Amino acid sequence: MTVEGRPGQLYEVRAYTPLRLEVIGGVRSIEVHGDCKSLKLSSPQATYEVDRAGYTSWQVRVKAER
Amino acid sequence: MSDENPFEELELNVTADEAQQNYIPILAAAGIQGIYDAQATYHELLNQLPLLYAQSLQHYEELDRQGPQFVTSDLKVDESLRWSRVALDQLKICNPYVGWSYVSGYGSSGTGTRPMYAWYFGEPTTTSWAFLDAGGAASLEEAFRFLEKYPRKDGAMPHEISQSATLVDWFDKYPYAYIHPDSNLWYLIAMGRFYHFTGDEEFVRQSWPHILRAYQYCLSIMDPADGLLVIPKDGWGSMELTGFSKDAAMAGEWIAALHTVRDLARMAGDSALSKECVQREEKADASLEREFWDPQLEYYDYGLFTSGEPVTYLNPAIGWSAWLGSLPRNHAQAVLEKLSTASFLADWGQRNMSLADPRYTEGSYHIGSAWPFATAGSMLAQFKYGDAVQAFLTWRAMLGLRDFDAPGDMPEVLTGTYHRLLDDAVPHQMCSEMMAIPGLVDGILGLDLDVPNHALKWAPSPPPTWPNVALQHFPYGLEKMDLELRQSCGLLTASIRPTGSQTVKLQFSPALPMGSNVVSVKQDGKPLVYQVENRGSDALVVVNTVFSAATQIEIHYQPGVALEMEKLPLLEGDLSRNLRILRTS
């Protein structure tokens, strides 16, 4: 996924899936609640480059395995 | 009242306790000499208060009960959609001089301006999806007939008609009645939508002379060299400013209007006109891409100045062209991705200019604000092109605006940078309702009726947290249908219960979670042939079948991954802070 967010802001994207998810990049952690996996996201850059909206973009890469 | 202070103030001091224990009616009566006697009206209101209150209550109960019912897994959504029907209904007025129709909104006129949007616009045409989906085909008919009373001699359809139109020389001495040449385009598009949705051939045939004149006006302002429309001098295109000659968003609307006239000409038996429209559409398509698509920016230029120089402004109104199906798929997707960026999309809607553009002016009506109506086009297109995760978050955020200022109504416009209404925004605006019910019916459920051809397309992308969603008593021509979608892990069930027995061709194409593997598709227990298109963000299953009675389609699948974003709450005055998902694959 390509996402945009505010630097320093913690975001949550919920993935509804029975598959096992493995983080490749762009995700701080995954909390598993049965088939609902909660992906905690925040921008990974150490020095943030923000646009005029104060947002920065990054890639979220997660591998799903049956 | 004096000219210096042309208003009077009325102050009521009522405590919360008093308000809970007493019924405090507020009556207002105004008159027109010889037609309405203000004093008599006031006394009639006062004397018949209980009866009038009961009649009003009955009216809203019937309005709520008689239209289609929207049943989702979210009670707040259901409530907001019920209020949408009320908000549209309350815009109907009667001006004894001008006629019955729908005004565009209500808001304070202050001390020296017009009554804001409380006069007549062509807006029911741009809001036609909302009227039809809400069960308001008859309302749209009234609005069509009203607009058809006031075309200019050359066929230009009215954009706006003042409440005083018959008291001044409104149509000749003021520029506003016909300032928007795209009024003709939206009239034609809405008429096509009405025809396919209702199948009411008789109504459209009665309108046929007006349809032809509206179309011929478009031809009269068409550049024969490229087949695109030229905005007349001092006229407005998709942006309400002068100085432009061509407008890419208007070109997209023209392509959609040609598509409509093609279909209506077939209905009217005019095959020559139908063929002509096909050729014009092909030419306009090619011209839009050749003249305005910028491969470096992966976006369309705004258009041309009257000098012929290109206007390098990324206009979000092109999102409507994506929704209308006027853009190539890859270009539509590129446009929508850009419109999802935080520079364009605030947490409360689409900005009319990107924050990245140095010309952006915070709080400007044209280049520094966010409009629910402008948001609707791109949001609906996102559902269409598989960006349902972002589209759903936008839709939920926009429904929240119904509680923002005037509870029950949708506001006209907010500022671009801060979560608050523009200072002179109207709190109750017709076209903003395009966000609400169409967001469910045309967006999430992807319903597309073609009653004259006995066809129905149903392309839903339900959010994963909704186990069920249903439309009850939804109109299908003269019949009604109940449509229900239920989902659990690995199973999607669609049910249709028509009141009639006509055979309807159904294309059912739900979006399953990305990476899902389809195991079987069955209709009433019998296997169906299906195709799967992996769109990256989802897996689209496509089946073509028919039904003539209650039927059920079950899709069993090995689930992939369905996403939903958490929505961070906002207070008035906040900056945007929610996540944007630009691409999922």
PDB file of C-alpha atoms in Angstrom, chain B residues 194-455:
ATOM      1  CA  PHE B 194     -33.987   9.447 -15.108  1.00  0.00           C
ATOM      2  CA  TYR B 195     -34.868   7.374 -18.185  1.00  0.00           C
ATOM      3  CA  HIS B 196     -32.672   4.418 -17.265  1.00  0.00           C
ATOM      4  CA  PHE B 197     -33.688   4.527 -13.608  1.00  0.00           C
ATOM      5  CA  THR B 198     -37.438   4.845 -14.072  1.00  0.00           C
ATOM      6  CA  GLY B 199     -38.074   3.529 -17.575  1.00  0.00           C
ATOM      7  CA  ASP B 200     -40.672   6.300 -17.889  1.00  0.00           C
ATOM      8  CA  GLU B 201     -40.619   6.608 -21.664  1.00  0.00           C
ATOM      9  CA  GLU B 202     -43.745   8.743 -21.780  1.00  0.00           C
ATOM     10  CA  PHE B 203     -42.225  11.446 -19.603  1.00  0.00           C
ATOM     11  CA  VAL B 204     -39.031  11.522 -21.643  1.00  0.00           C
ATOM     12  CA  ARG B 205     -40.987  11.650 -24.915  1.00  0.00           C
ATOM     13  CA  GLN B 206     -42.850  14.699 -23.606  1.00  0.00           C
ATOM     14  CA  SER B 207     -39.479  16.267 -22.872  1.00  0.00           C
ATOM     15  CA  TRP B 208     -38.036  15.300 -26.242  1.00  0.00           C
ATOM     16  CA  PRO B 209     -38.357  18.780 -27.869  1.00  0.00           C
ATOM     17  CA  HIS B 210     -36.523  20.266 -24.871  1.00  0.00           C
ATOM     18  CA  ILE B 211     -33.873  17.557 -25.021  1.00  0.00           C
ATOM     19  CA  LEU B 212     -33.278  18.281 -28.699  1.00  0.00           C
ATOM     20  CA  ARG B 213     -33.063  22.022 -28.126  1.00  0.00           C
ATOM     21  CA  ALA B 214     -30.669  21.538 -25.222  1.00  0.00           C
ATOM     22  CA  TYR B 215     -28.507  19.314 -27.411  1.00  0.00           C
ATOM     23  CA  GLN B 216     -28.633  21.731 -30.343  1.00  0.00           C
ATOM     24  CA  TYR B 217     -27.508  24.565 -28.070  1.00  0.00           C
ATOM     25  CA  CYS B 218     -24.452  22.466 -27.200  1.00  0.00           C
ATOM     26  CA  LEU B 219     -23.716  22.040 -30.905  1.00  0.00           C
ATOM     27  CA  SER B 220     -24.020  25.813 -31.372  1.00  0.00           C
ATOM     28  CA  ILE B 221     -21.091  26.380 -28.968  1.00  0.00           C
ATOM     29  CA  MET B 222     -19.038  23.413 -30.175  1.00  0.00           C
ATOM     30  CA  ASP B 223     -15.655  23.920 -31.797  1.00  0.00           C
ATOM     31  CA  PRO B 224     -15.981  21.907 -35.037  1.00  0.00           C
ATOM     32  CA  ALA B 225     -12.237  21.379 -35.146  1.00  0.00           C
ATOM     33  CA  ASP B 226     -12.076  19.180 -32.044  1.00  0.00           C
ATOM     34  CA  GLY B 227     -15.713  18.567 -31.160  1.00  0.00           C
ATOM     35  CA  LEU B 228     -15.388  20.130 -27.671  1.00  0.00           C
ATOM     36  CA  LEU B 229     -17.578  22.886 -26.286  1.00  0.00           C
ATOM     37  CA  VAL B 230     -16.362  26.469 -26.027  1.00  0.00           C
ATOM     38  CA  ILE B 231     -17.461  28.468 -22.995  1.00  0.00           C
ATOM     39  CA  PRO B 232     -19.187  31.607 -24.325  1.00  0.00           C
ATOM     40  CA  LYS B 233     -17.591  34.955 -23.460  1.00  0.00           C
ATOM     41  CA  ASP B 234     -18.336  35.888 -19.830  1.00  0.00           C
ATOM     42  CA  GLY B 235     -19.687  32.407 -19.172  1.00  0.00           C
ATOM     43  CA  TRP B 236     -18.594  29.926 -16.517  1.00  0.00           C
ATOM     44  CA  GLY B 237     -17.376  26.370 -16.864  1.00  0.00           C
ATOM     45  CA  SER B 238     -16.756  23.940 -14.026  1.00  0.00           C
ATOM     46  CA  MET B 239     -15.134  26.823 -12.146  1.00  0.00           C
ATOM     47  CA  GLU B 240     -17.343  29.846 -11.625  1.00  0.00           C
ATOM     48  CA  LEU B 241     -14.837  32.332 -13.010  1.00  0.00           C
ATOM     49  CA  THR B 242     -14.613  33.945 -16.437  1.00  0.00           C
ATOM     50  CA  GLY B 243     -11.679  34.031 -18.844  1.00  0.00           C
ATOM     51  CA  PHE B 244     -11.629  30.400 -19.920  1.00  0.00           C
ATOM     52  CA  SER B 245     -12.649  29.008 -23.295  1.00  0.00           C
ATOM     53  CA  LYS B 246     -12.341  25.250 -22.823  1.00  0.00           C
ATOM     54  CA  ASP B 247     -12.592  23.125 -19.752  1.00  0.00           C
ATOM     55  CA  ALA B 248     -11.511  19.483 -19.479  1.00  0.00           C
ATOM     56  CA  ALA B 249     -14.125  18.678 -16.816  1.00  0.00           C
ATOM     57  CA  MET B 250     -16.806  20.148 -19.060  1.00  0.00           C
ATOM     58  CA  ALA B 251     -15.460  18.016 -21.907  1.00  0.00           C
ATOM     59  CA  GLY B 252     -16.010  14.960 -19.704  1.00  0.00           C
ATOM     60  CA  GLU B 253     -19.582  16.085 -19.047  1.00  0.00           C
ATOM     61  CA  TRP B 254     -20.098  16.657 -22.795  1.00  0.00           C
ATOM     62  CA  ILE B 255     -18.950  13.105 -23.518  1.00  0.00           C
ATOM     63  CA  ALA B 256     -21.439  11.802 -20.935  1.00  0.00           C
ATOM     64  CA  ALA B 257     -24.195  14.006 -22.379  1.00  0.00           C
ATOM     65  CA  LEU B 258     -23.517  12.668 -25.890  1.00  0.00           C
ATOM     66  CA  HIS B 259     -23.781   9.144 -24.504  1.00  0.00           C
ATOM     67  CA  THR B 260     -27.144  10.065 -23.013  1.00  0.00           C
ATOM     68  CA  VAL B 261     -28.520  11.672 -26.166  1.00  0.00           C
ATOM     69  CA  ARG B 262     -27.410   8.574 -28.077  1.00  0.00           C
ATOM     70  CA  ASP B 263     -29.550   6.390 -25.788  1.00  0.00           C
ATOM     71  CA  LEU B 264     -32.518   8.751 -25.778  1.00  0.00           C
ATOM     72  CA  ALA B 265     -32.395   9.072 -29.575  1.00  0.00           C
ATOM     73  CA  ARG B 266     -32.629   5.285 -29.824  1.00  0.00           C
ATOM     74  CA  MET B 267     -35.662   5.415 -27.573  1.00  0.00           C
ATOM     75  CA  ALA B 268     -37.192   8.115 -29.789  1.00  0.00           C
ATOM     76  CA  GLY B 269     -36.457   6.089 -32.936  1.00  0.00           C
ATOM     77  CA  ASP B 270     -34.017   8.653 -34.330  1.00  0.00           C
ATOM     78  CA  SER B 271     -31.213   6.366 -35.496  1.00  0.00           C
ATOM     79  CA  ALA B 272     -29.471   9.130 -37.456  1.00  0.00           C
ATOM     80  CA  LEU B 273     -29.129  11.248 -34.315  1.00  0.00           C
ATOM     81  CA  SER B 274     -27.980   8.234 -32.360  1.00  0.00           C
ATOM     82  CA  LYS B 275     -25.204   7.546 -34.885  1.00  0.00           C
ATOM     83  CA  GLU B 276     -24.273  11.219 -34.931  1.00  0.00           C
ATOM     84  CA  CYS B 277     -23.818  11.134 -31.154  1.00  0.00           C
ATOM     85  CA  VAL B 278     -21.584   8.068 -31.356  1.00  0.00           C
ATOM     86  CA  GLN B 279     -19.311   9.860 -33.830  1.00  0.00           C
ATOM     87  CA  ARG B 280     -19.274  13.066 -31.805  1.00  0.00           C
ATOM     88  CA  GLU B 281     -18.489  11.127 -28.647  1.00  0.00           C
ATOM     89  CA  GLU B 282     -15.514   9.406 -30.286  1.00  0.00           C
ATOM     90  CA  LYS B 283     -14.177  12.731 -31.503  1.00  0.00           C
ATOM     91  CA  ALA B 284     -14.657  14.448 -28.138  1.00  0.00           C
ATOM     92  CA  ASP B 285     -13.015  11.504 -26.354  1.00  0.00           C
ATOM     93  CA  ALA B 286      -9.922  11.748 -28.543  1.00  0.00           C
ATOM     94  CA  SER B 287      -9.760  15.535 -28.225  1.00  0.00           C
ATOM     95  CA  LEU B 288     -10.003  15.479 -24.439  1.00  0.00           C
ATOM     96  CA  GLU B 289      -7.085  13.069 -24.232  1.00  0.00           C
ATOM     97  CA  ARG B 290      -4.977  14.782 -26.895  1.00  0.00           C
ATOM     98  CA  GLU B 291      -5.475  18.339 -25.713  1.00  0.00           C
ATOM     99  CA  PHE B 292      -5.667  18.069 -21.949  1.00  0.00           C
ATOM    100  CA  TRP B 293      -4.041  14.861 -20.648  1.00  0.00           C
ATOM    101  CA  ASP B 294      -0.584  15.634 -19.288  1.00  0.00           C
ATOM    102  CA  PRO B 295       1.456  12.398 -19.125  1.00  0.00           C
ATOM    103  CA  GLN B 296       4.114  14.028 -16.927  1.00  0.00           C
ATOM    104  CA  LEU B 297       1.616  15.157 -14.310  1.00  0.00           C
ATOM    105  CA  GLU B 298      -0.628  12.147 -14.893  1.00  0.00           C
ATOM    106  CA  TYR B 299      -3.576  14.516 -14.702  1.00  0.00           C
ATOM    107  CA  TYR B 300      -5.664  16.697 -16.974  1.00  0.00           C
ATOM    108  CA  ASP B 301      -4.950  20.388 -17.458  1.00  0.00           C
ATOM    109  CA  TYR B 302      -7.849  22.587 -16.474  1.00  0.00           C
ATOM    110  CA  GLY B 303      -8.399  23.746 -20.045  1.00  0.00           C
ATOM    111  CA  LEU B 304      -7.677  26.836 -22.096  1.00  0.00           C
ATOM    112  CA  PHE B 305      -7.773  30.556 -21.442  1.00  0.00           C
ATOM    113  CA  THR B 306      -9.756  32.609 -23.949  1.00  0.00           C
ATOM    114  CA  SER B 307      -6.332  33.521 -25.394  1.00  0.00           C
ATOM    115  CA  GLY B 308      -5.843  29.855 -26.270  1.00  0.00           C
ATOM    116  CA  GLU B 309      -3.049  29.381 -23.706  1.00  0.00           C
ATOM    117  CA  PRO B 310      -3.312  26.282 -21.516  1.00  0.00           C
ATOM    118  CA  VAL B 311      -4.519  26.693 -17.934  1.00  0.00           C
ATOM    119  CA  THR B 312      -2.178  24.685 -15.711  1.00  0.00           C
ATOM    120  CA  TYR B 313      -4.468  24.058 -12.782  1.00  0.00           C
ATOM    121  CA  LEU B 314      -5.390  20.606 -11.535  1.00  0.00           C
ATOM    122  CA  ASN B 315      -9.145  20.779 -11.362  1.00  0.00           C
ATOM    123  CA  PRO B 316     -10.796  18.255  -9.006  1.00  0.00           C
ATOM    124  CA  ALA B 317     -14.038  18.567 -11.005  1.00  0.00           C
ATOM    125  CA  ILE B 318     -12.497  16.079 -13.431  1.00  0.00           C
ATOM    126  CA  GLY B 319     -13.332  13.497 -10.731  1.00  0.00           C
ATOM    127  CA  TRP B 320     -16.929  13.804 -11.936  1.00  0.00           C
ATOM    128  CA  SER B 321     -15.798  12.825 -15.436  1.00  0.00           C
ATOM    129  CA  ALA B 322     -14.221   9.708 -13.925  1.00  0.00           C
ATOM    130  CA  TRP B 323     -17.527   8.866 -12.252  1.00  0.00           C
ATOM    131  CA  LEU B 324     -19.497   9.541 -15.434  1.00  0.00           C
ATOM    132  CA  GLY B 325     -17.272   7.071 -17.289  1.00  0.00           C
ATOM    133  CA  SER B 326     -15.812   9.664 -19.671  1.00  0.00           C
ATOM    134  CA  LEU B 327     -12.131   8.922 -19.023  1.00  0.00           C
ATOM    135  CA  PRO B 328      -9.967   5.939 -19.983  1.00  0.00           C
ATOM    136  CA  ARG B 329      -9.683   3.622 -17.005  1.00  0.00           C
ATOM    137  CA  ASN B 330      -5.947   4.163 -16.410  1.00  0.00           C
ATOM    138  CA  HIS B 331      -6.334   7.935 -16.575  1.00  0.00           C
ATOM    139  CA  ALA B 332      -9.352   7.848 -14.265  1.00  0.00           C
ATOM    140  CA  GLN B 333      -7.353   5.837 -11.733  1.00  0.00           C
ATOM    141  CA  ALA B 334      -4.384   8.231 -11.962  1.00  0.00           C
ATOM    142  CA  VAL B 335      -6.708  11.204 -11.405  1.00  0.00           C
ATOM    143  CA  LEU B 336      -8.369   9.542  -8.425  1.00  0.00           C
ATOM    144  CA  GLU B 337      -5.039   8.671  -6.831  1.00  0.00           C
ATOM    145  CA  LYS B 338      -3.962  12.306  -7.028  1.00  0.00           C
ATOM    146  CA  LEU B 339      -7.301  13.456  -5.636  1.00  0.00           C
ATOM    147  CA  SER B 340      -6.784  11.131  -2.647  1.00  0.00           C
ATOM    148  CA  THR B 341      -3.538  12.793  -1.627  1.00  0.00           C
ATOM    149  CA  ALA B 342      -3.586  14.898   1.520  1.00  0.00           C
ATOM    150  CA  SER B 343      -2.909  18.007  -0.571  1.00  0.00           C
ATOM    151  CA  PHE B 344      -6.232  17.550  -2.359  1.00  0.00           C
ATOM    152  CA  LEU B 345      -8.376  15.625   0.105  1.00  0.00           C
ATOM    153  CA  ALA B 346      -9.145  17.136   3.488  1.00  0.00           C
ATOM    154  CA  ASP B 347     -10.686  14.955   6.193  1.00  0.00           C
ATOM    155  CA  TRP B 348     -13.963  16.737   5.351  1.00  0.00           C
ATOM    156  CA  GLY B 349     -13.887  16.621   1.567  1.00  0.00           C
ATOM    157  CA  GLN B 350     -12.194  17.499  -1.696  1.00  0.00           C
ATOM    158  CA  ARG B 351     -10.396  20.830  -1.856  1.00  0.00           C
ATOM    159  CA  ASN B 352     -11.091  22.811  -5.008  1.00  0.00           C
ATOM    160  CA  MET B 353      -7.396  23.546  -5.320  1.00  0.00           C
ATOM    161  CA  SER B 354      -4.432  21.506  -4.144  1.00  0.00           C
ATOM    162  CA  LEU B 355      -2.512  22.927  -1.204  1.00  0.00           C
ATOM    163  CA  ALA B 356       0.570  22.375  -3.365  1.00  0.00           C
ATOM    164  CA  ASP B 357      -0.634  25.044  -5.790  1.00  0.00           C
ATOM    165  CA  PRO B 358       0.862  28.429  -4.802  1.00  0.00           C
ATOM    166  CA  ARG B 359      -2.419  30.070  -5.832  1.00  0.00           C
ATOM    167  CA  TYR B 360      -4.310  28.233  -3.085  1.00  0.00           C
ATOM    168  CA  THR B 361      -6.014  30.857  -0.912  1.00  0.00           C
ATOM    169  CA  GLU B 362      -7.385  29.628   2.392  1.00  0.00           C
ATOM    170  CA  GLY B 363     -11.101  30.262   2.716  1.00  0.00           C
ATOM    171  CA  SER B 364     -11.585  31.261  -0.932  1.00  0.00           C
ATOM    172  CA  TYR B 365     -14.905  30.061  -2.326  1.00  0.00           C
ATOM    173  CA  HIS B 366     -13.219  28.956  -5.586  1.00  0.00           C
ATOM    174  CA  ILE B 367      -9.609  28.164  -4.686  1.00  0.00           C
ATOM    175  CA  GLY B 368      -9.438  27.458  -0.961  1.00  0.00           C
ATOM    176  CA  SER B 369     -12.427  25.450   0.176  1.00  0.00           C
ATOM    177  CA  ALA B 370     -13.818  21.920   0.286  1.00  0.00           C
ATOM    178  CA  TRP B 371     -17.208  21.019  -1.156  1.00  0.00           C
ATOM    179  CA  PRO B 372     -19.285  17.936  -0.395  1.00  0.00           C
ATOM    180  CA  PHE B 373     -20.618  18.068  -3.969  1.00  0.00           C
ATOM    181  CA  ALA B 374     -17.145  18.131  -5.511  1.00  0.00           C
ATOM    182  CA  THR B 375     -16.166  15.278  -3.204  1.00  0.00           C
ATOM    183  CA  ALA B 376     -19.093  13.153  -4.367  1.00  0.00           C
ATOM    184  CA  GLY B 377     -17.823  12.770  -7.945  1.00  0.00           C
ATOM    185  CA  SER B 378     -14.388  11.473  -7.017  1.00  0.00           C
ATOM    186  CA  MET B 379     -15.692   9.401  -4.095  1.00  0.00           C
ATOM    187  CA  LEU B 380     -18.254   7.618  -6.275  1.00  0.00           C
ATOM    188  CA  ALA B 381     -15.580   7.063  -8.919  1.00  0.00           C
ATOM    189  CA  GLN B 382     -13.272   5.552  -6.284  1.00  0.00           C
ATOM    190  CA  PHE B 383     -15.893   2.946  -5.469  1.00  0.00           C
ATOM    191  CA  LYS B 384     -16.261   2.270  -9.186  1.00  0.00           C
ATOM    192  CA  TYR B 385     -12.526   1.816  -9.762  1.00  0.00           C
ATOM    193  CA  GLY B 386     -11.732  -0.306  -6.705  1.00  0.00           C
ATOM    194  CA  ASP B 387     -10.549   2.267  -4.145  1.00  0.00           C
ATOM    195  CA  ALA B 388     -13.321   1.402  -1.713  1.00  0.00           C
ATOM    196  CA  VAL B 389     -11.209   1.657   1.469  1.00  0.00           C
ATOM    197  CA  GLN B 390     -10.436   5.351   1.003  1.00  0.00           C
ATOM    198  CA  ALA B 391     -13.867   6.049  -0.502  1.00  0.00           C
ATOM    199  CA  PHE B 392     -15.646   4.524   2.484  1.00  0.00           C
ATOM    200  CA  LEU B 393     -13.653   6.597   4.972  1.00  0.00           C
ATOM    201  CA  THR B 394     -14.442   9.747   2.986  1.00  0.00           C
ATOM    202  CA  TRP B 395     -18.133   8.864   2.836  1.00  0.00           C
ATOM    203  CA  ARG B 396     -18.386   8.261   6.585  1.00  0.00           C
ATOM    204  CA  ALA B 397     -16.592  11.526   7.275  1.00  0.00           C
ATOM    205  CA  MET B 398     -18.952  13.417   4.979  1.00  0.00           C
ATOM    206  CA  LEU B 399     -22.058  11.933   6.614  1.00  0.00           C
ATOM    207  CA  GLY B 400     -20.741  13.396   9.862  1.00  0.00           C
ATOM    208  CA  LEU B 401     -21.265  16.864   8.390  1.00  0.00           C
ATOM    209  CA  ARG B 402     -25.009  16.382   8.845  1.00  0.00           C
ATOM    210  CA  ASP B 403     -24.513  17.010  12.579  1.00  0.00           C
ATOM    211  CA  PHE B 404     -22.018  19.784  12.086  1.00  0.00           C
ATOM    212  CA  ASP B 405     -23.939  23.040  11.906  1.00  0.00           C
ATOM    213  CA  ALA B 406     -27.618  22.697  11.030  1.00  0.00           C
ATOM    214  CA  PRO B 407     -28.515  19.212  12.340  1.00  0.00           C
ATOM    215  CA  GLY B 408     -30.309  17.177   9.697  1.00  0.00           C
ATOM    216  CA  ASP B 409     -28.914  19.039   6.700  1.00  0.00           C
ATOM    217  CA  MET B 410     -25.720  18.898   4.697  1.00  0.00           C
ATOM    218  CA  PRO B 411     -23.728  22.128   4.394  1.00  0.00           C
ATOM    219  CA  GLU B 412     -22.578  23.728   1.178  1.00  0.00           C
ATOM    220  CA  VAL B 413     -18.867  24.271   1.729  1.00  0.00           C
ATOM    221  CA  LEU B 414     -16.100  24.159   4.343  1.00  0.00           C
ATOM    222  CA  THR B 415     -12.754  25.843   4.387  1.00  0.00           C
ATOM    223  CA  GLY B 416      -9.890  23.967   2.790  1.00  0.00           C
ATOM    224  CA  THR B 417      -7.455  23.938   5.683  1.00  0.00           C
ATOM    225  CA  TYR B 418      -9.553  23.965   8.842  1.00  0.00           C
ATOM    226  CA  HIS B 419     -12.510  21.813   9.790  1.00  0.00           C
ATOM    227  CA  ARG B 420     -15.133  24.546   9.845  1.00  0.00           C
ATOM    228  CA  LEU B 421     -17.747  26.033   7.538  1.00  0.00           C
ATOM    229  CA  LEU B 422     -16.795  28.859   5.252  1.00  0.00           C
ATOM    230  CA  ASP B 423     -18.039  32.093   6.835  1.00  0.00           C
ATOM    231  CA  ASP B 424     -20.850  32.577   4.333  1.00  0.00           C
ATOM    232  CA  ALA B 425     -21.562  28.904   3.680  1.00  0.00           C
ATOM    233  CA  VAL B 426     -25.150  27.754   3.426  1.00  0.00           C
ATOM    234  CA  PRO B 427     -25.901  25.142   6.108  1.00  0.00           C
ATOM    235  CA  HIS B 428     -28.580  23.356   4.037  1.00  0.00           C
ATOM    236  CA  GLN B 429     -27.534  22.694   0.438  1.00  0.00           C
ATOM    237  CA  MET B 430     -29.224  20.434  -2.087  1.00  0.00           C
ATOM    238  CA  CYS B 431     -26.211  19.266  -4.106  1.00  0.00           C
ATOM    239  CA  SER B 432     -24.342  18.219  -0.961  1.00  0.00           C
ATOM    240  CA  GLU B 433     -26.875  15.385  -0.672  1.00  0.00           C
ATOM    241  CA  MET B 434     -25.049  13.759  -3.587  1.00  0.00           C
ATOM    242  CA  MET B 435     -22.634  12.533  -0.909  1.00  0.00           C
ATOM    243  CA  ALA B 436     -25.211  10.759   1.183  1.00  0.00           C
ATOM    244  CA  ILE B 437     -27.665   8.245  -0.312  1.00  0.00           C
ATOM    245  CA  PRO B 438     -25.783   7.915  -3.628  1.00  0.00           C
ATOM    246  CA  GLY B 439     -22.699   7.072  -1.556  1.00  0.00           C
ATOM    247  CA  LEU B 440     -24.514   3.939  -0.425  1.00  0.00           C
ATOM    248  CA  VAL B 441     -26.621   3.086  -3.479  1.00  0.00           C
ATOM    249  CA  ASP B 442     -24.271   4.025  -6.335  1.00  0.00           C
ATOM    250  CA  GLY B 443     -21.011   3.781  -4.407  1.00  0.00           C
ATOM    251  CA  ILE B 444     -20.921   0.993  -1.827  1.00  0.00           C
ATOM    252  CA  LEU B 445     -23.635  -1.089  -3.480  1.00  0.00           C
ATOM    253  CA  GLY B 446     -22.694  -0.104  -7.036  1.00  0.00           C
ATOM    254  CA  LEU B 447     -26.295  -0.326  -8.209  1.00  0.00           C
ATOM    255  CA  ASP B 448     -26.973   0.680 -11.806  1.00  0.00           C
ATOM    256  CA  LEU B 449     -30.547   0.341 -13.075  1.00  0.00           C
ATOM    257  CA  ASP B 450     -31.463   0.038 -16.731  1.00  0.00           C
ATOM    258  CA  VAL B 451     -35.219  -0.424 -16.520  1.00  0.00           C
ATOM    259  CA  PRO B 452     -36.007   0.101 -20.235  1.00  0.00           C
ATOM    260  CA  ASN B 453     -33.676  -2.778 -21.085  1.00  0.00           C
ATOM    261  CA  HIS B 454     -34.826  -4.927 -18.137  1.00  0.00           C
ATOM    262  CA  ALA B 455     -31.301  -4.946 -16.756  1.00  0.00           C
TER     263      ALA B 455
END
